[in-house]
Amino acid sequence: MRFVGPAILSAIAMPMIVAAQGATPDASATAAPAPAATAGPNSNTGPVTWADFLTSCQTPGQVALTYSEGPSEATMEMLETLKEAQAKVTFFTNATWLQYMQYAGVTRHAYIDGHLIGMTYRLPSDTSAGRTDNEIKEDIGRASRTIQDLIGVYPKYIKIHESNLKDPRLLNLVKSMGYTLVGFNMDEYDYKYNTAATSSQIAEVFNAMFTKQMDAYGRKASYVVAGYDVPTTGAASGMPKVINTIQAHAYDMVRLDGCTNDKTPYKKDPILNNGYVGDAKSFGALEYKHGQKSVNYTPGGNQPNKDATPSPAGNESKTTQNKPASKSAGSRLAAAASVMTIIPALAIAYFL
Ligand SMILES: *[C@@H]1O[C@H](CO)[C@@H](O)[C@H](O)[C@H]1NC(C)=O
Ligand SMILES: CC(=O)N[C@H]1CO[C@H](CO)[C@@H](O)[C@@H]1O
């Protein structure tokens, strides 16, 4: 099962990578002028369009790294790298995984470390058809409450699984509930550069983007970067070099609240659209942090796909008892594979 996953991934990802690459030449151009979004992405009240998705920051020079579909076996390694870099990112948590103690612990750790916690949401059976508005809202509310149980606040920034516009009903509901829909204007391609040999290429994606932008416009843009917090991508092993590249180009790493100047990046209620709250680490608060410093890393020394391996001599049952059964691990790989199906639609839509 473990070896089937990556094969599925690359089989599915390859055609899409080609599709997405076709769109890359326009990417830097699109990324350049951030729309004057002073009122925030939720200011229009009509049906959801691409304009409703948060895809850039208010301040040129900012980079908001975001990771969806976690927590996973990869999260802890990312947290360690981020701690060394004193840098903050945004994690879109999939509430389903929080029933496993180890993942719940990792998400709490991420929150306590000062990262912004958003939410990934995927409809059961992937369609809103056959469900009432209230049933959908309740399901979203349940996921949000699961996260609140753990960290004390309800997420506001949301990444919809396959967030193309094919299920406008879901998107309109999510928007009407007061969530901020998050898109991206840079894909770090961690699902493509997903081996020890290739994950350092992720930093090259940043390098190329920053360089092209500067060559073409003579100034910095801002970036909301899409990454995947799953162990079958190179996100964790590629991260040290990514941070050093951001540092080398003098960009500023921010959480999404820093990206949008949002002092209240959590919701008051999981379902009702009745306002927002901040916490001690939110933008504008005393403990809010942005920026980064360079980190040490051994090229090729951080291995992707390194699932937590039980120590050979240790008490294995003790260390593995709270992990998902292999069946769940298998379905996570399938889930990761299905994540990849969103890439061409998003890439093409954003870069048109
Ligand atoms: C978490 O991900 C799995 C696999 O993609 C999905 O079936 C489940 O609905 C997700 N949970 C939530 C709350 O979106
Ligand atoms: C806490 C625990 O499970 N300890 C066990 C670790 O493994 C040794 C040897 O296999 C056992 O004797 C301990 O009881």
Coordinates of C-alpha atoms and ligand atoms in Angstrom, one line a residue:
M1 CA 0.0 0.0 0.0
R2 CA 2.8 2.4 0.9
F3 CA 4.3 2.0 -2.5
V4 CA 1.2 2.4 -4.4
G5 CA 0.5 5.9 -3.2
P6 CA 3.4 7.7 -4.8
A7 CA 2.8 5.8 -8.0
I8 CA -0.8 6.9 -8.1
L9 CA 0.3 10.4 -7.3
S10 CA 2.7 10.8 -10.1
A11 CA 0.4 9.1 -12.5
I12 CA -2.3 11.6 -11.7
A13 CA -0.1 14.6 -11.2
M14 CA 2.0 14.3 -14.4
P15 CA -0.7 15.3 -17.0
M16 CA -1.7 18.1 -14.8
I17 CA 1.7 19.4 -14.2
V18 CA 2.0 19.8 -18.0
A19 CA -1.3 21.6 -18.0
A20 CA -0.2 23.9 -15.2
Q21 CA 3.1 24.6 -16.8
G22 CA 1.5 25.7 -19.9
A23 CA 0.1 28.5 -17.8
T24 CA 3.2 29.5 -16.0
P25 CA 4.5 32.3 -18.3
D26 CA 1.6 34.4 -17.3
A27 CA 1.9 33.7 -13.7
S28 CA 4.3 36.5 -12.7
A29 CA 2.3 39.0 -14.7
T30 CA -0.9 38.1 -12.9
A31 CA 0.9 38.1 -9.6
A32 CA 2.2 41.6 -10.0
P33 CA -0.5 44.2 -9.2
A34 CA -2.5 43.1 -6.1
P35 CA -6.0 44.4 -6.5
A36 CA -6.8 47.2 -4.1
A37 CA -8.5 44.9 -1.6
T38 CA -8.8 47.3 1.4
A39 CA -12.3 46.1 2.2
G40 CA -11.2 42.4 2.3
P41 CA -12.2 39.5 0.1
N42 CA -15.7 39.2 1.6
S43 CA -16.8 42.7 0.7
N44 CA -19.1 41.8 -2.2
T45 CA -22.2 39.9 -1.4
G46 CA -23.2 38.4 -4.7
P47 CA -22.5 34.8 -5.9
V48 CA -19.0 33.6 -5.5
T49 CA -16.5 34.4 -8.3
W50 CA -12.8 34.1 -8.6
A51 CA -12.6 37.6 -7.1
D52 CA -13.8 36.2 -3.8
F53 CA -10.7 34.1 -3.3
L54 CA -7.8 35.5 -1.5
T55 CA -4.8 35.2 -3.9
S56 CA -2.4 38.0 -2.9
C57 CA -1.4 40.2 0.0
Q58 CA -2.0 43.8 0.7
T59 CA 1.7 44.6 1.0
P60 CA 4.2 44.0 -1.8
G61 CA 7.1 41.9 -0.6
Q62 CA 5.0 39.5 1.5
V63 CA 5.0 35.8 1.0
A64 CA 2.3 33.7 2.8
L65 CA 3.1 30.0 2.7
T66 CA 0.0 27.9 3.2
Y67 CA -0.3 24.2 3.5
S68 CA -3.6 22.3 3.1
E69 CA -4.8 18.7 3.8
G70 CA -2.8 18.2 7.0
P71 CA -1.9 17.6 9.7
S72 CA 0.3 14.7 8.6
E73 CA 3.5 12.9 9.2
A74 CA 5.2 15.9 7.5
T75 CA 3.9 18.6 9.8
M76 CA 6.3 18.1 12.7
E77 CA 9.4 18.4 10.4
M78 CA 7.9 21.7 9.0
L79 CA 7.3 23.0 12.5
E80 CA 10.9 22.3 13.4
T81 CA 12.2 24.1 10.4
L82 CA 9.9 27.0 10.9
K83 CA 10.9 27.3 14.6
E84 CA 14.6 27.5 13.6
A85 CA 13.6 30.2 11.0
Q86 CA 11.4 32.0 13.4
A87 CA 8.9 32.1 10.6
K88 CA 5.1 31.8 10.6
V89 CA 2.8 30.1 8.0
T90 CA -0.8 29.1 7.7
F91 CA -2.0 25.5 8.0
F92 CA -5.4 24.5 6.7
T93 CA -6.4 21.7 9.0
N94 CA -8.6 18.8 7.9
A95 CA -10.7 18.2 11.0
T96 CA -11.2 14.6 10.2
W97 CA -7.6 13.8 11.0
L98 CA -7.9 15.4 14.4
Q99 CA -9.6 12.2 15.8
Y100 CA -6.1 10.7 15.8
M101 CA -4.2 11.8 18.8
Q102 CA -0.9 12.3 17.1
Y103 CA -2.4 14.7 14.5
A104 CA -4.3 16.6 17.1
G105 CA -1.1 17.1 19.1
V106 CA 0.7 18.4 16.0
T107 CA -2.1 20.9 15.2
R108 CA -2.0 22.2 18.8
H109 CA 1.7 22.5 18.6
A110 CA 1.4 24.5 15.3
Y111 CA -1.1 26.8 17.0
I112 CA 1.0 27.3 20.1
D113 CA 4.0 28.0 17.9
G114 CA 2.2 30.9 16.5
H115 CA 1.1 29.6 13.1
L116 CA -2.4 30.6 11.8
I117 CA -4.8 27.7 11.8
G118 CA -7.3 27.7 8.9
M119 CA -9.5 24.8 7.8
T120 CA -9.6 22.5 4.7
Y121 CA -13.1 21.4 3.9
R122 CA -14.3 18.7 1.6
L123 CA -17.9 17.7 1.2
P124 CA -18.8 14.1 2.0
S125 CA -19.2 12.5 -1.5
D126 CA -17.8 15.6 -3.0
T127 CA -21.1 17.2 -4.0
S128 CA -23.6 19.5 -2.3
A129 CA -26.4 17.7 -4.3
G130 CA -28.8 15.8 -2.1
R131 CA -28.1 17.9 1.0
T132 CA -30.0 20.8 2.4
D133 CA -28.2 24.1 3.1
N134 CA -28.6 23.5 6.8
E135 CA -27.0 20.0 6.5
I136 CA -24.1 21.4 4.7
K137 CA -23.7 24.3 7.2
E138 CA -23.9 21.8 10.1
D139 CA -21.2 19.6 8.5
I140 CA -18.9 22.6 8.1
G141 CA -19.8 23.7 11.6
R142 CA -18.9 20.3 13.0
A143 CA -15.5 20.4 11.4
S144 CA -14.9 23.9 12.7
R145 CA -15.9 22.9 16.2
T146 CA -13.5 20.0 16.2
I147 CA -10.7 22.5 15.5
Q148 CA -12.0 24.9 18.2
D149 CA -12.1 22.1 20.7
L150 CA -8.4 21.8 20.2
I151 CA -7.1 25.4 19.9
G152 CA -9.9 27.5 21.4
V153 CA -10.9 29.5 18.3
Y154 CA -12.9 28.8 15.2
P155 CA -11.1 29.0 11.9
K156 CA -12.0 31.8 9.4
Y157 CA -9.6 31.1 6.5
I158 CA -10.9 28.2 4.5
K159 CA -9.5 26.1 1.7
I160 CA -12.2 24.3 -0.2
H161 CA -11.1 20.9 -1.6
E162 CA -11.3 21.2 -5.4
S163 CA -12.1 24.9 -5.1
N164 CA -12.9 25.4 -8.7
L165 CA -16.3 27.0 -9.3
K166 CA -18.0 23.7 -10.1
D167 CA -20.0 23.6 -6.9
P168 CA -21.1 27.2 -6.5
R169 CA -23.8 26.3 -4.0
L170 CA -21.1 25.1 -1.5
L171 CA -18.9 28.2 -2.2
N172 CA -21.9 30.6 -1.7
L173 CA -22.8 28.9 1.5
V174 CA -19.3 29.0 2.9
K175 CA -19.1 32.7 1.9
S176 CA -22.4 33.5 3.5
M177 CA -21.2 31.9 6.7
G178 CA -18.5 34.5 6.8
Y179 CA -15.5 32.4 6.0
T180 CA -12.7 33.8 3.8
L181 CA -12.1 31.6 0.8
V182 CA -8.4 31.1 0.1
G183 CA -6.9 30.6 -3.4
F184 CA -3.3 31.2 -4.4
N185 CA -1.1 32.9 -6.9
M186 CA 1.9 30.7 -6.6
D187 CA 2.0 26.9 -6.7
E188 CA 5.2 25.6 -5.1
Y189 CA 4.8 22.3 -7.0
D190 CA 5.7 20.2 -3.9
Y191 CA 3.6 17.3 -5.4
K192 CA 5.9 17.3 -8.4
Y193 CA 9.2 17.8 -6.6
N194 CA 8.4 15.1 -4.1
T195 CA 11.6 13.0 -3.7
A196 CA 14.8 13.6 -1.8
A197 CA 16.6 14.2 -5.1
T198 CA 14.0 16.8 -6.4
S199 CA 12.5 18.6 -3.4
S200 CA 15.3 21.2 -3.5
Q201 CA 13.7 22.3 -6.8
I202 CA 10.8 23.8 -4.9
A203 CA 13.1 26.7 -3.9
E204 CA 13.8 27.2 -7.6
V205 CA 10.1 27.8 -8.2
F206 CA 10.3 30.7 -5.7
N207 CA 13.7 31.9 -7.1
A208 CA 12.3 32.0 -10.6
M209 CA 9.1 33.7 -9.6
F210 CA 10.9 36.4 -7.6
T211 CA 13.5 37.0 -10.3
K212 CA 11.0 37.2 -13.2
Q213 CA 8.8 39.6 -11.2
M214 CA 11.8 41.9 -10.5
D215 CA 13.1 41.7 -14.0
A216 CA 9.7 42.6 -15.5
Y217 CA 8.4 45.2 -13.1
G218 CA 11.5 46.3 -11.1
R219 CA 9.5 45.8 -7.8
K220 CA 8.3 43.0 -5.6
A221 CA 4.9 41.4 -5.8
S222 CA 3.2 39.5 -3.0
Y223 CA 2.4 35.8 -3.0
V224 CA -0.1 33.4 -1.5
V225 CA 1.6 30.1 -2.0
A226 CA -0.2 26.8 -2.2
G227 CA 1.5 23.8 -0.6
Y228 CA 0.3 20.4 0.6
D229 CA 1.0 19.1 4.1
V230 CA 1.1 15.5 3.1
P231 CA 4.2 13.3 3.4
T232 CA 4.0 12.3 -0.3
T233 CA 5.0 15.8 -1.3
G234 CA 8.4 17.5 -0.9
A235 CA 6.9 20.3 1.2
A236 CA 8.7 19.5 4.4
S237 CA 12.1 18.5 3.0
G238 CA 12.1 21.4 0.5
M239 CA 11.2 24.0 3.2
P240 CA 14.6 25.0 4.5
K241 CA 15.9 26.0 1.1
V242 CA 12.5 27.7 0.4
I243 CA 13.0 29.9 3.5
N244 CA 16.5 30.7 2.6
T245 CA 15.4 31.7 -0.9
I246 CA 12.7 34.0 0.5
Q247 CA 15.4 35.5 2.8
A248 CA 17.9 35.9 -0.1
H249 CA 15.3 37.9 -2.1
A250 CA 14.4 40.0 1.0
Y251 CA 10.7 39.0 1.0
D252 CA 8.8 38.9 4.3
M253 CA 7.1 35.7 5.4
V254 CA 3.6 36.3 6.8
R255 CA 0.6 34.4 8.0
L256 CA -2.6 35.1 6.1
D257 CA -3.7 37.6 8.7
G258 CA -0.5 39.5 8.1
C259 CA -1.1 39.2 4.4
T260 CA -4.5 40.8 4.7
N261 CA -3.9 43.1 7.7
D262 CA -6.6 41.2 9.5
K263 CA -6.7 41.7 13.3
T264 CA -9.5 39.2 13.7
P265 CA -8.5 36.0 11.8
Y266 CA -10.9 33.6 13.6
K267 CA -14.7 33.4 13.7
K268 CA -17.0 34.0 16.6
D269 CA -19.2 31.2 15.6
P270 CA -18.7 28.1 13.4
I271 CA -21.9 28.6 11.5
L272 CA -23.3 32.1 12.0
N273 CA -21.8 35.0 10.2
N274 CA -21.8 37.2 13.4
G275 CA -18.3 38.5 13.6
Y276 CA -14.6 37.7 14.2
V277 CA -12.1 37.5 16.9
G278 CA -8.3 37.8 17.2
D279 CA -6.0 36.2 19.7
A280 CA -2.6 37.1 21.2
K281 CA -0.7 36.1 18.1
S282 CA -3.0 37.7 15.5
F283 CA -1.9 40.5 13.2
G284 CA -1.6 43.7 15.3
A285 CA -1.4 41.9 18.6
L286 CA 1.6 41.8 20.9
E287 CA 2.8 38.4 20.0
Y288 CA 2.2 38.7 16.2
K289 CA 5.3 37.6 14.3
H290 CA 6.4 37.9 10.7
G291 CA 9.7 37.6 8.8
Q292 CA 12.3 34.9 8.9
K293 CA 16.0 34.1 9.2
S294 CA 18.1 31.7 7.2
V295 CA 18.2 28.1 8.4
N296 CA 20.9 25.5 8.2
Y297 CA 20.2 22.4 6.2
T298 CA 22.0 19.6 4.6
P299 CA 21.1 19.4 0.9
G300 CA 19.5 16.1 0.4
G301 CA 19.7 15.4 4.1
N302 CA 16.0 15.8 4.8
Q303 CA 14.2 12.9 3.3
P304 CA 10.7 13.3 2.0
N305 CA 8.3 10.4 2.4
K306 CA 9.9 9.5 5.7
D307 CA 6.8 8.2 7.5
A308 CA 7.5 8.0 11.3
T309 CA 9.3 4.7 11.4
P310 CA 9.0 2.8 14.7
S311 CA 12.4 2.5 16.4
P312 CA 13.7 -1.0 15.8
A313 CA 14.5 -1.7 19.4
G314 CA 11.8 0.4 21.1
N315 CA 8.4 -0.4 22.3
E316 CA 6.7 -0.1 19.0
S317 CA 3.1 -0.6 20.1
K318 CA 3.6 2.4 22.4
T319 CA 4.7 4.7 19.7
T320 CA 2.3 3.6 17.1
Q321 CA -0.9 2.9 19.0
N322 CA -2.5 6.3 18.2
K323 CA -1.7 6.3 14.5
P324 CA -4.3 5.7 11.9
A325 CA -4.6 2.1 10.7
S326 CA -2.9 1.4 7.4
K327 CA -6.3 1.5 5.8
S328 CA -6.6 5.1 6.8
A329 CA -3.1 5.8 5.6
G330 CA -4.1 4.3 2.3
S331 CA -7.1 6.5 2.0
R332 CA -4.9 9.5 2.9
L333 CA -2.8 8.7 -0.1
A334 CA -5.9 8.4 -2.2
A335 CA -7.0 11.7 -0.7
A336 CA -3.6 13.3 -1.6
A337 CA -4.0 12.0 -5.1
S338 CA -7.4 13.5 -5.4
V339 CA -6.0 16.8 -4.2
M340 CA -3.8 16.9 -7.2
T341 CA -6.9 16.9 -9.5
I342 CA -7.6 20.5 -8.5
I343 CA -4.3 21.8 -9.8
P344 CA -5.0 22.3 -13.5
A345 CA -8.4 23.9 -13.0
L346 CA -7.0 26.3 -10.4
A347 CA -3.8 27.1 -12.3
I348 CA -5.7 27.8 -15.5
A349 CA -8.4 29.8 -13.9
Y350 CA -5.9 32.0 -11.9
F351 CA -3.5 32.6 -14.8
L352 CA -6.0 33.3 -17.6
Ligands
LIG1 C1 -10.4 15.2 5.2 O1 -9.9 14.6 4.0 C2 -10.6 13.4 3.6 C3 -9.8 12.8 2.5 O2 -9.7 13.8 1.4 C4 -12.0 13.7 3.3 O3 -12.7 12.5 3.0 C5 -12.7 14.4 4.5 O4 -14.0 14.8 4.1 C6 -11.9 15.6 4.9 N1 -12.5 16.2 6.1 C7 -13.0 17.4 6.0 C8 -13.6 17.9 7.3 O5 -13.1 18.1 5.1
LIG2 C1 5.8 0.7 28.6 C2 6.1 -0.6 27.9 O1 5.3 -1.0 27.0 N1 7.2 -1.2 28.2 C3 7.7 -2.4 27.6 C4 8.7 -2.2 26.6 O2 9.3 -3.3 26.0 C5 9.9 -4.2 27.0 C6 10.5 -5.3 26.3 O3 9.9 -5.6 25.1 C7 8.8 -4.6 28.0 O4 9.3 -5.4 29.0 C8 8.2 -3.4 28.7 O5 7.1 -3.7 29.5

